[in-house]
mmCIF file of C-alpha atoms and ligand atoms in Angstrom:
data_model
loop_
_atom_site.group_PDB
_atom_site.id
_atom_site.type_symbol
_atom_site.label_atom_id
_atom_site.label_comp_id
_atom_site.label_asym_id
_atom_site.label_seq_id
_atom_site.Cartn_x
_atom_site.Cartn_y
_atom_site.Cartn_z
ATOM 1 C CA UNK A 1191 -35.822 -1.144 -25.734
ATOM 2 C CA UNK A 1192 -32.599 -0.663 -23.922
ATOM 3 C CA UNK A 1193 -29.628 -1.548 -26.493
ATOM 4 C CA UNK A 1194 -29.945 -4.938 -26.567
ATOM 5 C CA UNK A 1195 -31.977 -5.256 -23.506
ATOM 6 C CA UNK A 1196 -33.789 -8.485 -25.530
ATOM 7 C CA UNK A 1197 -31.669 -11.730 -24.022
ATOM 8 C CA UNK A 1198 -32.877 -13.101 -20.601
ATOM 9 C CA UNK A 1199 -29.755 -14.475 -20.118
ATOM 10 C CA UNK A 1200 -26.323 -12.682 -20.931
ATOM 11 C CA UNK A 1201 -23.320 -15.095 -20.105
ATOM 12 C CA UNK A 1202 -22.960 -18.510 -19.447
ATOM 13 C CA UNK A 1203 -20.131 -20.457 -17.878
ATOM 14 C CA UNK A 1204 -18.343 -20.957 -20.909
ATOM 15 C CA UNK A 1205 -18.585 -17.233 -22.287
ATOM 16 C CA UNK A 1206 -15.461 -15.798 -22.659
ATOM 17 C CA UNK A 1207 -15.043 -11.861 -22.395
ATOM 18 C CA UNK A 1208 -12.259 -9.633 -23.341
ATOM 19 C CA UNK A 1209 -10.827 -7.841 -19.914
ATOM 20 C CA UNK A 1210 -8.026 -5.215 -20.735
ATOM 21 C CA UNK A 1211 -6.060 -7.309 -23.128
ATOM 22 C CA UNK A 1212 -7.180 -10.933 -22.048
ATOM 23 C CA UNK A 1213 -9.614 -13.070 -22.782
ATOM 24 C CA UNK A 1214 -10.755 -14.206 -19.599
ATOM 25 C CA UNK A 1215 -13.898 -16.369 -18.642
ATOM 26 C CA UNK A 1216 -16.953 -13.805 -17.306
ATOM 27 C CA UNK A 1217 -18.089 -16.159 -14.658
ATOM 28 C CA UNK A 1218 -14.566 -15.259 -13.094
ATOM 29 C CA UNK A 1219 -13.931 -12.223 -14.292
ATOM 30 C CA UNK A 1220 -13.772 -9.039 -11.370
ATOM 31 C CA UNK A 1221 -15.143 -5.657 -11.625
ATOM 32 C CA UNK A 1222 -13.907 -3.496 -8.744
ATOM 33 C CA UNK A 1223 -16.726 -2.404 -6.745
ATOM 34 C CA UNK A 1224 -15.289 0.915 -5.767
ATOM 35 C CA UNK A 1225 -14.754 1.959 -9.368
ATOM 36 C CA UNK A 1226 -16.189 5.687 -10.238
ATOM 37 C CA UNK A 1227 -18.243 4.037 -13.066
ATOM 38 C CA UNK A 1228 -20.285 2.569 -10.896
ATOM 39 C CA UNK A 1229 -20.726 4.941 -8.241
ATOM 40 C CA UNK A 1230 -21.758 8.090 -10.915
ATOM 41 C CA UNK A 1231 -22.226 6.038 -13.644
ATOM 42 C CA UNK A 1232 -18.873 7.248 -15.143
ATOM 43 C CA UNK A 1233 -18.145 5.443 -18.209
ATOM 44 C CA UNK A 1234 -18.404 5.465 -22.086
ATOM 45 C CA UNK A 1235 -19.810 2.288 -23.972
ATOM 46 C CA UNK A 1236 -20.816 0.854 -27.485
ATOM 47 C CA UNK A 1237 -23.758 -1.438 -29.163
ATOM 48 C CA UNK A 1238 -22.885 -2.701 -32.126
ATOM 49 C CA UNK A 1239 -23.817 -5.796 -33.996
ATOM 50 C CA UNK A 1240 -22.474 -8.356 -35.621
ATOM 51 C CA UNK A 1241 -24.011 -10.618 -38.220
ATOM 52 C CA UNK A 1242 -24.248 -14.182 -40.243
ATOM 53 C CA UNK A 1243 -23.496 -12.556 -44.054
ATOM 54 C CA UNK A 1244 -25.917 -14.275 -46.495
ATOM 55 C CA UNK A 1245 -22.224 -16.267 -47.386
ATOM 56 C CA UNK A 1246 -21.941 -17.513 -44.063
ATOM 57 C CA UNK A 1247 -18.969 -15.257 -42.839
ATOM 58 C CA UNK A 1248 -19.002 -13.313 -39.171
ATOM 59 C CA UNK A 1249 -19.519 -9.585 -40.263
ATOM 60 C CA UNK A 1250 -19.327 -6.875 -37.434
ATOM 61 C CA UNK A 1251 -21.653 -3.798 -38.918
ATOM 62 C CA UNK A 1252 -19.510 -0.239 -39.040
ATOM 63 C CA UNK A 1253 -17.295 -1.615 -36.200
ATOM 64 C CA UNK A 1254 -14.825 1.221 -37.339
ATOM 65 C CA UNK A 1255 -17.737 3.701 -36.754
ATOM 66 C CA UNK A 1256 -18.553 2.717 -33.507
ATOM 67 C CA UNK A 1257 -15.042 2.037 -32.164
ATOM 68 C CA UNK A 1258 -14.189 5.931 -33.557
ATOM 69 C CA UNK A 1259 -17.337 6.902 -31.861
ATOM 70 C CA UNK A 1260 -16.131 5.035 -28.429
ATOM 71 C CA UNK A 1261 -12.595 6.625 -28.665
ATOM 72 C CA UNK A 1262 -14.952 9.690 -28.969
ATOM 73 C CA UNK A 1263 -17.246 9.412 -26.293
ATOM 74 C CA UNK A 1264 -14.424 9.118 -23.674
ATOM 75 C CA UNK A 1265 -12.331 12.133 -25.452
ATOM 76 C CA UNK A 1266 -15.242 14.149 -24.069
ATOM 77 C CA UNK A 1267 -15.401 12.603 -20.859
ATOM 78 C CA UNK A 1268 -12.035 13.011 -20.254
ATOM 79 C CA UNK A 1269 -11.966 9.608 -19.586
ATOM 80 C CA UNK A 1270 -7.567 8.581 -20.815
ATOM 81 C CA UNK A 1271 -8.412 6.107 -23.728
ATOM 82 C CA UNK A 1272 -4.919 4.073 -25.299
ATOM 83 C CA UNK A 1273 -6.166 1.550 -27.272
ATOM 84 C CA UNK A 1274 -6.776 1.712 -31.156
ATOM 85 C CA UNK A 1275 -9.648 1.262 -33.590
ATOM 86 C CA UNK A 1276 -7.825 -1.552 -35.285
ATOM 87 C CA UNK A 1277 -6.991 -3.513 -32.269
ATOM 88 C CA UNK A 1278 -10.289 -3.074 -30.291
ATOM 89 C CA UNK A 1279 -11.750 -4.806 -33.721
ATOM 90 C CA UNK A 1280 -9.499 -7.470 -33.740
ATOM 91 C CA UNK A 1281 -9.786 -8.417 -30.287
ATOM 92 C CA UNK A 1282 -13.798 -8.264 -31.088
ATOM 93 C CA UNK A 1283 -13.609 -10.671 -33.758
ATOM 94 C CA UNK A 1284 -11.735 -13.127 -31.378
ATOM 95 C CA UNK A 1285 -14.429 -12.425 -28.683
ATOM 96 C CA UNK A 1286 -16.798 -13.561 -31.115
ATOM 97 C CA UNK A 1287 -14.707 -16.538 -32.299
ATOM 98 C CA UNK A 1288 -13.988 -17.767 -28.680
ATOM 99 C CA UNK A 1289 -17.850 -17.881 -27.911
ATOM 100 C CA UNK A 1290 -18.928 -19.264 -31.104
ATOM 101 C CA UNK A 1291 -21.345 -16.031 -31.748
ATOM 102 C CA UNK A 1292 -22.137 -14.951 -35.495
ATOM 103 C CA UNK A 1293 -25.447 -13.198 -34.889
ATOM 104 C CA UNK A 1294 -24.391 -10.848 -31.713
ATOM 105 C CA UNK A 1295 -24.553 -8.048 -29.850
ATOM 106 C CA UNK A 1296 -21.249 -6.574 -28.717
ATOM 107 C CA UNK A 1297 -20.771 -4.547 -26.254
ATOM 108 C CA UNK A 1298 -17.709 -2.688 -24.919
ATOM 109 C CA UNK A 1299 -17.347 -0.530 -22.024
ATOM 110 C CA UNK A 1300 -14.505 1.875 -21.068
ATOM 111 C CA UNK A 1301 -14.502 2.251 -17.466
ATOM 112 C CA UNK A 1302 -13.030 4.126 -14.338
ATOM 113 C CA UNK A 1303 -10.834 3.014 -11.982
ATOM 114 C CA UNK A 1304 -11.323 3.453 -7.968
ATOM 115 C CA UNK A 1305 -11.967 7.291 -7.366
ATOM 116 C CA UNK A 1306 -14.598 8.818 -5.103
ATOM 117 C CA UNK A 1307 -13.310 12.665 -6.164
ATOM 118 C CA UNK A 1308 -14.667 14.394 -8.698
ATOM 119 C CA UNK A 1309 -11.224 14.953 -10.527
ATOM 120 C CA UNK A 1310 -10.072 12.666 -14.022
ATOM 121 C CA UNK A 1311 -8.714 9.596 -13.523
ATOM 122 C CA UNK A 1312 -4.859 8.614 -15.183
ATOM 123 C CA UNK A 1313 -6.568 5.052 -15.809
ATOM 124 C CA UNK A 1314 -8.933 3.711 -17.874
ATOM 125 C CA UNK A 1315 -10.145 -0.256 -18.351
ATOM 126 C CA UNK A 1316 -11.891 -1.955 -20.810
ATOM 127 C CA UNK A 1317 -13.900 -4.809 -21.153
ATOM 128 C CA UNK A 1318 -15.771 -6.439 -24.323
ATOM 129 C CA UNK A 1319 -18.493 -8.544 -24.139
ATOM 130 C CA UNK A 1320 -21.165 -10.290 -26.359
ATOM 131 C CA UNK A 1321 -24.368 -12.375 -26.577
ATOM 132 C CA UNK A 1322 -26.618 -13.886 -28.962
ATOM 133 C CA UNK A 1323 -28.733 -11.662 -30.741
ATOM 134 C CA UNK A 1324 -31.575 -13.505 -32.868
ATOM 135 C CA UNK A 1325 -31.993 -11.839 -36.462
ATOM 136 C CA UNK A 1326 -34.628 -9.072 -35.718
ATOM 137 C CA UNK A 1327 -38.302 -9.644 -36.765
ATOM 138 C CA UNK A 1328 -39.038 -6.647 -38.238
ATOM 139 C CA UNK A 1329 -43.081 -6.938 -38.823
ATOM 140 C CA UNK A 1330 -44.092 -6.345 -35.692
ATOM 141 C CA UNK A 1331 -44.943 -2.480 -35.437
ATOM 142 C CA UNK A 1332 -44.725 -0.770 -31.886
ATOM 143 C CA UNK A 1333 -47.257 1.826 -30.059
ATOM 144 C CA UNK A 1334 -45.341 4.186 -28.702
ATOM 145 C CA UNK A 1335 -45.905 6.955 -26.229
ATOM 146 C CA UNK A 1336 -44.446 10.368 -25.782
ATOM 147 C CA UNK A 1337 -42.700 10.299 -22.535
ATOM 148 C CA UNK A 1338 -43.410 12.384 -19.694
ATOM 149 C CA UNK A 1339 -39.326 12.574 -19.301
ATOM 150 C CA UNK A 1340 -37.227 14.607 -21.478
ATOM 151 C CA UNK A 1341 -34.002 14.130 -23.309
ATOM 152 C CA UNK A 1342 -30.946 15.267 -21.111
ATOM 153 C CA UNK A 1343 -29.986 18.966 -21.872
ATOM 154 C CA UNK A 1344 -26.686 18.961 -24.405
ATOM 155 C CA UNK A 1345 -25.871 22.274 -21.865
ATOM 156 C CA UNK A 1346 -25.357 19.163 -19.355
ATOM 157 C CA UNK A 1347 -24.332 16.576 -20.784
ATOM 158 C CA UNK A 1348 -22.138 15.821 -24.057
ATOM 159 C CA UNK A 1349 -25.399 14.630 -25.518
ATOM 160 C CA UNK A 1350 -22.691 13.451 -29.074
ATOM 161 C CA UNK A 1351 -21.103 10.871 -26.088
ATOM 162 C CA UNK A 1352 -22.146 7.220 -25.304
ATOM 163 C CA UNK A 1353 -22.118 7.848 -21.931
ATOM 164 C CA UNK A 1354 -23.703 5.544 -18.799
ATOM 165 C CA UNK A 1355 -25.189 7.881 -17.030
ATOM 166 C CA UNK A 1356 -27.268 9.093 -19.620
ATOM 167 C CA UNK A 1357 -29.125 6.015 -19.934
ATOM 168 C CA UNK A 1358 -30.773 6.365 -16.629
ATOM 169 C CA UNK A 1359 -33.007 8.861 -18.236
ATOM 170 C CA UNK A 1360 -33.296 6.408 -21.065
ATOM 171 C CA UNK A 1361 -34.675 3.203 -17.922
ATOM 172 C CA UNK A 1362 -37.184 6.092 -16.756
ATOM 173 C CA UNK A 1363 -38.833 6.850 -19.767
ATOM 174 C CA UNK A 1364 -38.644 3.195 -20.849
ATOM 175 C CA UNK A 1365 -40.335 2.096 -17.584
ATOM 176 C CA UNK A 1366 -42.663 4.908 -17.790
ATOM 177 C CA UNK A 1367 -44.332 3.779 -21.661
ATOM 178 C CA UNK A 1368 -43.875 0.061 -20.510
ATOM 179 C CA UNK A 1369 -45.755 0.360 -17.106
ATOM 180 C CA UNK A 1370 -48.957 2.146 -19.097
ATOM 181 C CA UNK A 1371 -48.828 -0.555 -21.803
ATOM 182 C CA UNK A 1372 -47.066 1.081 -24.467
ATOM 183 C CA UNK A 1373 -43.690 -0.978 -26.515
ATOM 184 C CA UNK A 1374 -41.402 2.397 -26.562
ATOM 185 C CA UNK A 1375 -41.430 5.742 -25.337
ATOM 186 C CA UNK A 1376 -40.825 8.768 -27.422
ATOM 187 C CA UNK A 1377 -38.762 11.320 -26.003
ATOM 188 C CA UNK A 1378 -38.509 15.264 -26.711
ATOM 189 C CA UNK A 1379 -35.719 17.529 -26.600
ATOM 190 C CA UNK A 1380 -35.606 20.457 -23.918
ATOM 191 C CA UNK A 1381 -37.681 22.846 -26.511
ATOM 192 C CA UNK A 1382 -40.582 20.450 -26.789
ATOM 193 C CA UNK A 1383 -39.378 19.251 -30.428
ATOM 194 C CA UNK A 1384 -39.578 15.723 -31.569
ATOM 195 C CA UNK A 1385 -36.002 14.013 -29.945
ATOM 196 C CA UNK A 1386 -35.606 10.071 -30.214
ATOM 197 C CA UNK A 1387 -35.988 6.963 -28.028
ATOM 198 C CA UNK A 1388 -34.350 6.131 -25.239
ATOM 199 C CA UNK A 1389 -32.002 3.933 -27.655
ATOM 200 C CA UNK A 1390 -32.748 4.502 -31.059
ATOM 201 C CA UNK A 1391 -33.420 7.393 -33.685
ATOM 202 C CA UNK A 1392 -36.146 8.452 -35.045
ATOM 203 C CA UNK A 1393 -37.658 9.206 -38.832
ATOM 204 C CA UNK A 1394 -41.048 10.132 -40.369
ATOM 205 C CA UNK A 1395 -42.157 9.917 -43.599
ATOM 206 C CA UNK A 1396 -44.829 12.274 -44.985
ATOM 207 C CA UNK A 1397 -45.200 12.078 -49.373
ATOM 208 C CA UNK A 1398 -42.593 9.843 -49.772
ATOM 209 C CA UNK A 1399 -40.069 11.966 -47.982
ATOM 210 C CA UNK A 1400 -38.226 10.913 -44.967
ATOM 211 C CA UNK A 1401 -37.652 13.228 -42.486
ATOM 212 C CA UNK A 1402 -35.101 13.091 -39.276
ATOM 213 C CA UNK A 1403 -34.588 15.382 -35.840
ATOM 214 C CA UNK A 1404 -31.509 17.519 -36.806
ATOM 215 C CA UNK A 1405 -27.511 16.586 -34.510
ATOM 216 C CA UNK A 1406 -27.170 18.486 -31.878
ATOM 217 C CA UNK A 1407 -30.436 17.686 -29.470
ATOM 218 C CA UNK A 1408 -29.712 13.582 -29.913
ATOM 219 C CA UNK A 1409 -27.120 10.675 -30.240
ATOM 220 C CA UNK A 1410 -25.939 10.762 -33.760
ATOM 221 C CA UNK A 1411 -26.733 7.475 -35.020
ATOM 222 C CA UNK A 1412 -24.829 4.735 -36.656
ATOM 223 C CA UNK A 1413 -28.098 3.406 -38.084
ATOM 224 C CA UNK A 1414 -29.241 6.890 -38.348
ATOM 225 C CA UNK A 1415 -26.481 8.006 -40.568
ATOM 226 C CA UNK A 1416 -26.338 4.784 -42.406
ATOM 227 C CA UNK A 1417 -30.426 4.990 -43.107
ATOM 228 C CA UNK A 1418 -29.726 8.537 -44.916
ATOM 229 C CA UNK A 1419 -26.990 6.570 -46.890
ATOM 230 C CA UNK A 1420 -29.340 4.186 -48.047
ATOM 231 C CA UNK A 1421 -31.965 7.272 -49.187
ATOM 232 C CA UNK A 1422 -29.395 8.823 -51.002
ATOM 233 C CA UNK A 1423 -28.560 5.327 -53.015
ATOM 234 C CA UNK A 1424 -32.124 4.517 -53.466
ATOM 235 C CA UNK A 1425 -32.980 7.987 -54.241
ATOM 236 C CA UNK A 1426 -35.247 8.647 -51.778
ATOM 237 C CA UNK A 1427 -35.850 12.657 -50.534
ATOM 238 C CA UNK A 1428 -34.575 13.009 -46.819
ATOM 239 C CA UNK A 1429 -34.577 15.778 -44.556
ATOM 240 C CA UNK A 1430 -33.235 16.951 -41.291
ATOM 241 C CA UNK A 1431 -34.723 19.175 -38.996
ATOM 242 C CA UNK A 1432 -36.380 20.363 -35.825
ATOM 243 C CA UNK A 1433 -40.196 19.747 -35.731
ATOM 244 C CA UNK A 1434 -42.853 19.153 -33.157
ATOM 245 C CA UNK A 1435 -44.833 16.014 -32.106
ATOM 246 C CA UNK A 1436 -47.912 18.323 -33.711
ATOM 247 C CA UNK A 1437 -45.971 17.645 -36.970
ATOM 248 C CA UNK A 1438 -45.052 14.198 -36.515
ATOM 249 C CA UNK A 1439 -48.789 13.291 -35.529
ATOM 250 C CA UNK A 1440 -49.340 14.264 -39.520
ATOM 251 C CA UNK A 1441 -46.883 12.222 -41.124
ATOM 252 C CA UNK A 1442 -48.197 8.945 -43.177
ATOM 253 C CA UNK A 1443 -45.976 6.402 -41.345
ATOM 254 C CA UNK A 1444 -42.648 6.467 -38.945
ATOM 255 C CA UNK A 1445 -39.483 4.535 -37.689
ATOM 256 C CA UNK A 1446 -36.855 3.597 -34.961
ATOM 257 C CA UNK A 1447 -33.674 2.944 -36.132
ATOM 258 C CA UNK A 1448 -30.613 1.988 -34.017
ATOM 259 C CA UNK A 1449 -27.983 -0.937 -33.935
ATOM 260 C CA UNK A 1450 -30.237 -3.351 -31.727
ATOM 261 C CA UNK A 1451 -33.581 -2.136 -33.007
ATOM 262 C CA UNK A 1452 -32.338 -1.857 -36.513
ATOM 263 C CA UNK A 1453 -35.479 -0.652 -38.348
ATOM 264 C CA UNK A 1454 -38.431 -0.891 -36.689
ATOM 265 C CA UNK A 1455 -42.124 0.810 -37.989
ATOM 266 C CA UNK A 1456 -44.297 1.970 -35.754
ATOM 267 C CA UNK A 1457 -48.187 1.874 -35.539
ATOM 268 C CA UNK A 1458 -49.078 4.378 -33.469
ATOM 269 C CA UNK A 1459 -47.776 7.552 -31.493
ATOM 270 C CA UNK A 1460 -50.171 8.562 -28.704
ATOM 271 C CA UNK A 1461 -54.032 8.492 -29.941
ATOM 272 C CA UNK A 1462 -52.296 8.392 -33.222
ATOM 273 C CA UNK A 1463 -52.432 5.666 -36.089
ATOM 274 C CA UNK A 1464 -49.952 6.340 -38.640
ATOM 275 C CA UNK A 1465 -52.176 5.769 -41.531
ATOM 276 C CA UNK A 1466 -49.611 4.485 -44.220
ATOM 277 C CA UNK A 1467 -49.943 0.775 -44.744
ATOM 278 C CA UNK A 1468 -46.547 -0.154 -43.589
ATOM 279 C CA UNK A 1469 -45.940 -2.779 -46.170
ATOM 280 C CA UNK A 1470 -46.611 0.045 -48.935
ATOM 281 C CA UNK A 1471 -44.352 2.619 -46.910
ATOM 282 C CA UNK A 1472 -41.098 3.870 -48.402
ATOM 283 C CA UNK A 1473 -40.091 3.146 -44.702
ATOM 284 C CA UNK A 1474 -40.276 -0.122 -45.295
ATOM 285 C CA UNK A 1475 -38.268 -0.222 -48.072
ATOM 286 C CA UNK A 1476 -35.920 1.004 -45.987
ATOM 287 C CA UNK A 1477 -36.146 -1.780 -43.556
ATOM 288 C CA UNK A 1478 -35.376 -4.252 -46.417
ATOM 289 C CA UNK A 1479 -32.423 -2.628 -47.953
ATOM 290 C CA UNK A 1480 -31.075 -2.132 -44.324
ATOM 291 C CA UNK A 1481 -31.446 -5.802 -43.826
ATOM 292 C CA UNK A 1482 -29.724 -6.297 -46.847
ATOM 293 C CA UNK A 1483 -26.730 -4.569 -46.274
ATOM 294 C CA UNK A 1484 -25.805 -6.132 -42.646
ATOM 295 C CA UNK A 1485 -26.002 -9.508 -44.077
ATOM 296 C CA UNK A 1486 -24.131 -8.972 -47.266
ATOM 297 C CA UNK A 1487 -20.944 -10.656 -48.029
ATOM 298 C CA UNK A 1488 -17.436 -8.881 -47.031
ATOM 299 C CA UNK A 1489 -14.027 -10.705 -46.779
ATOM 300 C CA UNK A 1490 -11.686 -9.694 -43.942
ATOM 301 C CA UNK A 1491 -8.697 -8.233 -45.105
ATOM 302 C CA UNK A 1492 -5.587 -10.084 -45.289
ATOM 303 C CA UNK A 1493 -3.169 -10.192 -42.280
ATOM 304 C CA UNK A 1494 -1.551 -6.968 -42.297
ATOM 305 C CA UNK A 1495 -3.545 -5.317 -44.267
ATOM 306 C CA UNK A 1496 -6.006 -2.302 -42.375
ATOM 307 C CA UNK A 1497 -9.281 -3.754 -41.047
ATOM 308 C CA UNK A 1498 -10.699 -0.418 -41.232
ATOM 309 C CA UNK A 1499 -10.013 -0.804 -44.957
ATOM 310 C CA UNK A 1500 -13.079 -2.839 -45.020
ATOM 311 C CA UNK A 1501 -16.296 -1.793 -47.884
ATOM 312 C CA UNK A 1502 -19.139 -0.282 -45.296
ATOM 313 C CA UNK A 1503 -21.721 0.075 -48.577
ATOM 314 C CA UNK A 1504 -22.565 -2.033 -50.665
ATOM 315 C CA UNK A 1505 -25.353 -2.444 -53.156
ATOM 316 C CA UNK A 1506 -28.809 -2.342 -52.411
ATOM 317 C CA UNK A 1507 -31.751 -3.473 -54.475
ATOM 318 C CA UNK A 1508 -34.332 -1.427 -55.333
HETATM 319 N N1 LIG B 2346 -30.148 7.208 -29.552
HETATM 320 C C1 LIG B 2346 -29.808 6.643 -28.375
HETATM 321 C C2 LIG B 2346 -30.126 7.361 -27.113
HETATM 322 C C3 LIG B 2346 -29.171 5.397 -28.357
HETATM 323 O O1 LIG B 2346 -28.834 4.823 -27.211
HETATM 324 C C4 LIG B 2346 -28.924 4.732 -29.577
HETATM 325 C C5 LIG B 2346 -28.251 3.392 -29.573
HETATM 326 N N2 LIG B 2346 -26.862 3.509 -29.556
HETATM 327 C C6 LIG B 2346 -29.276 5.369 -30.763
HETATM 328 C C7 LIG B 2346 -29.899 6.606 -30.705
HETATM 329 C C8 LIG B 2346 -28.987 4.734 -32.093
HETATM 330 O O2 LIG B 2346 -27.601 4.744 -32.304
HETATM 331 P P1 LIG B 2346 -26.886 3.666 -33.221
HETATM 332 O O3 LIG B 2346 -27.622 3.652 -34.500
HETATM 333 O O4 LIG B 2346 -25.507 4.178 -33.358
HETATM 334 O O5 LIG B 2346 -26.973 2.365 -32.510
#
């Protein structure tokens, strides 16, 4: 499950995309084939959602969050990065406007201009881009397989960063659990312990409790952080931590969680059935109240007025 890897068909010729400060029509649109983001995979990107609120309104989910984390990811890349939070948002909600999108996927992408050396660039471009995303089915539980590939080592890579190149490990395991028959691979961390999938985060539950691979080893999560939000409202134990895929293969159910997977139970890991029924798991509770909160109402703020101002949390019912 690449970020949302789930569309056959991207753009159209009447999708508009915003190019470093214009909205300009992707079927025309240029991307310089001698760019350093293509050749080394050399560039920092974003998935983030946006949804239909149950009052009919275009909501992007935590778009401060993930522009902060963008504005992030090419800090420690070096990558030079002059554009702000506020208007990267705006500009997003006109993207989404312009192609008539409510229930998206949004993806921007801060890339490198023409450089063959191995030295930063002065220049950095930006492009914005987003599809139709169906609302997720969340019922359908996946089998997933450890992978024979680990995750990249955080001593070579800023694991924290959304960075391209990174997700070429992501393809291989991917490919790997798809080609034996399996919906997701699950992917461990350089000392063998329980890591994530190739885009998404992963929980257990075991008595109730949900329990999550500690930072430092994975991408910190949007959804991830926003999931241990909802325990804490709902009152729900969580924990963070290193453990091994011996552990996991004991707890009583278990979950994905990421912007384009959302929340997604699985049904087996391995030879492994997670025994919970998932409709009686506290996991799946979780699943609800996430659905919950990306389609509840929010009002944009008035002109002039901060977007980042915006509620994130709202309530949840139990
Ligand atoms: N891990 C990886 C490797 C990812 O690509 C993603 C998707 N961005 C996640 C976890 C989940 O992150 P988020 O909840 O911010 O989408």
């Amino acid at each position: 499950m690449g970020d949302g890897g789930f569309m056959a068909s991207y753009y159209n010729n009447e999708t508009i995309l915003f190019l470093n400060g214009e909205f300009v029509k992707a079927a025309e649109a240029k991307m310089d084939f001698y760019s350093q983001s293509l050749h080394y995979g050399y560039s920092v990107f974003e998935g983030i959602r946006s949804y239909k609120t149950v009052t009919g309104e275009t909501k992007i989910f935590k778009a401060v969050e993930h522009y902060e984390r963008l504005k992030n990811s090419a800090a420690a890349m070096n990558m030079p990065y002059h554009w702000t939070t506020d208007e990267l948002i705006e500009a997003t909600y006109e993207t989404l406007k312009r192609n008539k999108l409510q229930d998206a996927y949004i993806r921007p992408v801060v890339y490198a201009p023409q450089n063959m050396k191995f030295d930063v660039n002065e220049q950095s471009f930006i492009v914005i881009e987003a599809w139709e995303m169906q609302p997720f089915l969340g019922d359908k539980l996946l089998r997933v397989m450890t992978s024979s590939f680990q995750r990249p080592n955080p001593k070579a890579f800023y694991i924290h960063a959304k960075a391209a190149g990174h997700y070429v490990n992501s393809i291989l395991a991917s490919q790997e659990a798809k080609a034996k028959g399996y919906d997701e691979a699950l992917l461990l961390d350089m000392n063998g312990y329980a890591a994530e999938a190739p885009g998404a985060n992963l929980f257990y539950e075991k008595g109730g409790k949900l329990v999550t691979p500690a930072l430092g080893n994975i991408l910190p999560g949007i959804t991830r952080a926003t999931v241990l939000e909802l325990c804490n409202e709902l009152n729900i134990e969580t924990e963070e931590k290193f453990f091994t895929l011996d552990e996991l293969k004991t707890a009583d159910a278990a979950f994905y969680c990421g912007t384009a997977a959302e929340v997604i139970g699985m049904k087996s890991l391995d030879e492994y059935e997670f025994p919970l029924e998932w409709n009686n798991s506290v996991s799946r509770k979780i699943q609800l109240a996430y659905k919950e909160l990306v389609t509840a109402p929010f009002r944009l703020p008035p002109k002039g007025e901060a977007i980042n101002a915006q509620p994130l949390l709202i309530e949840v019912n139990d």
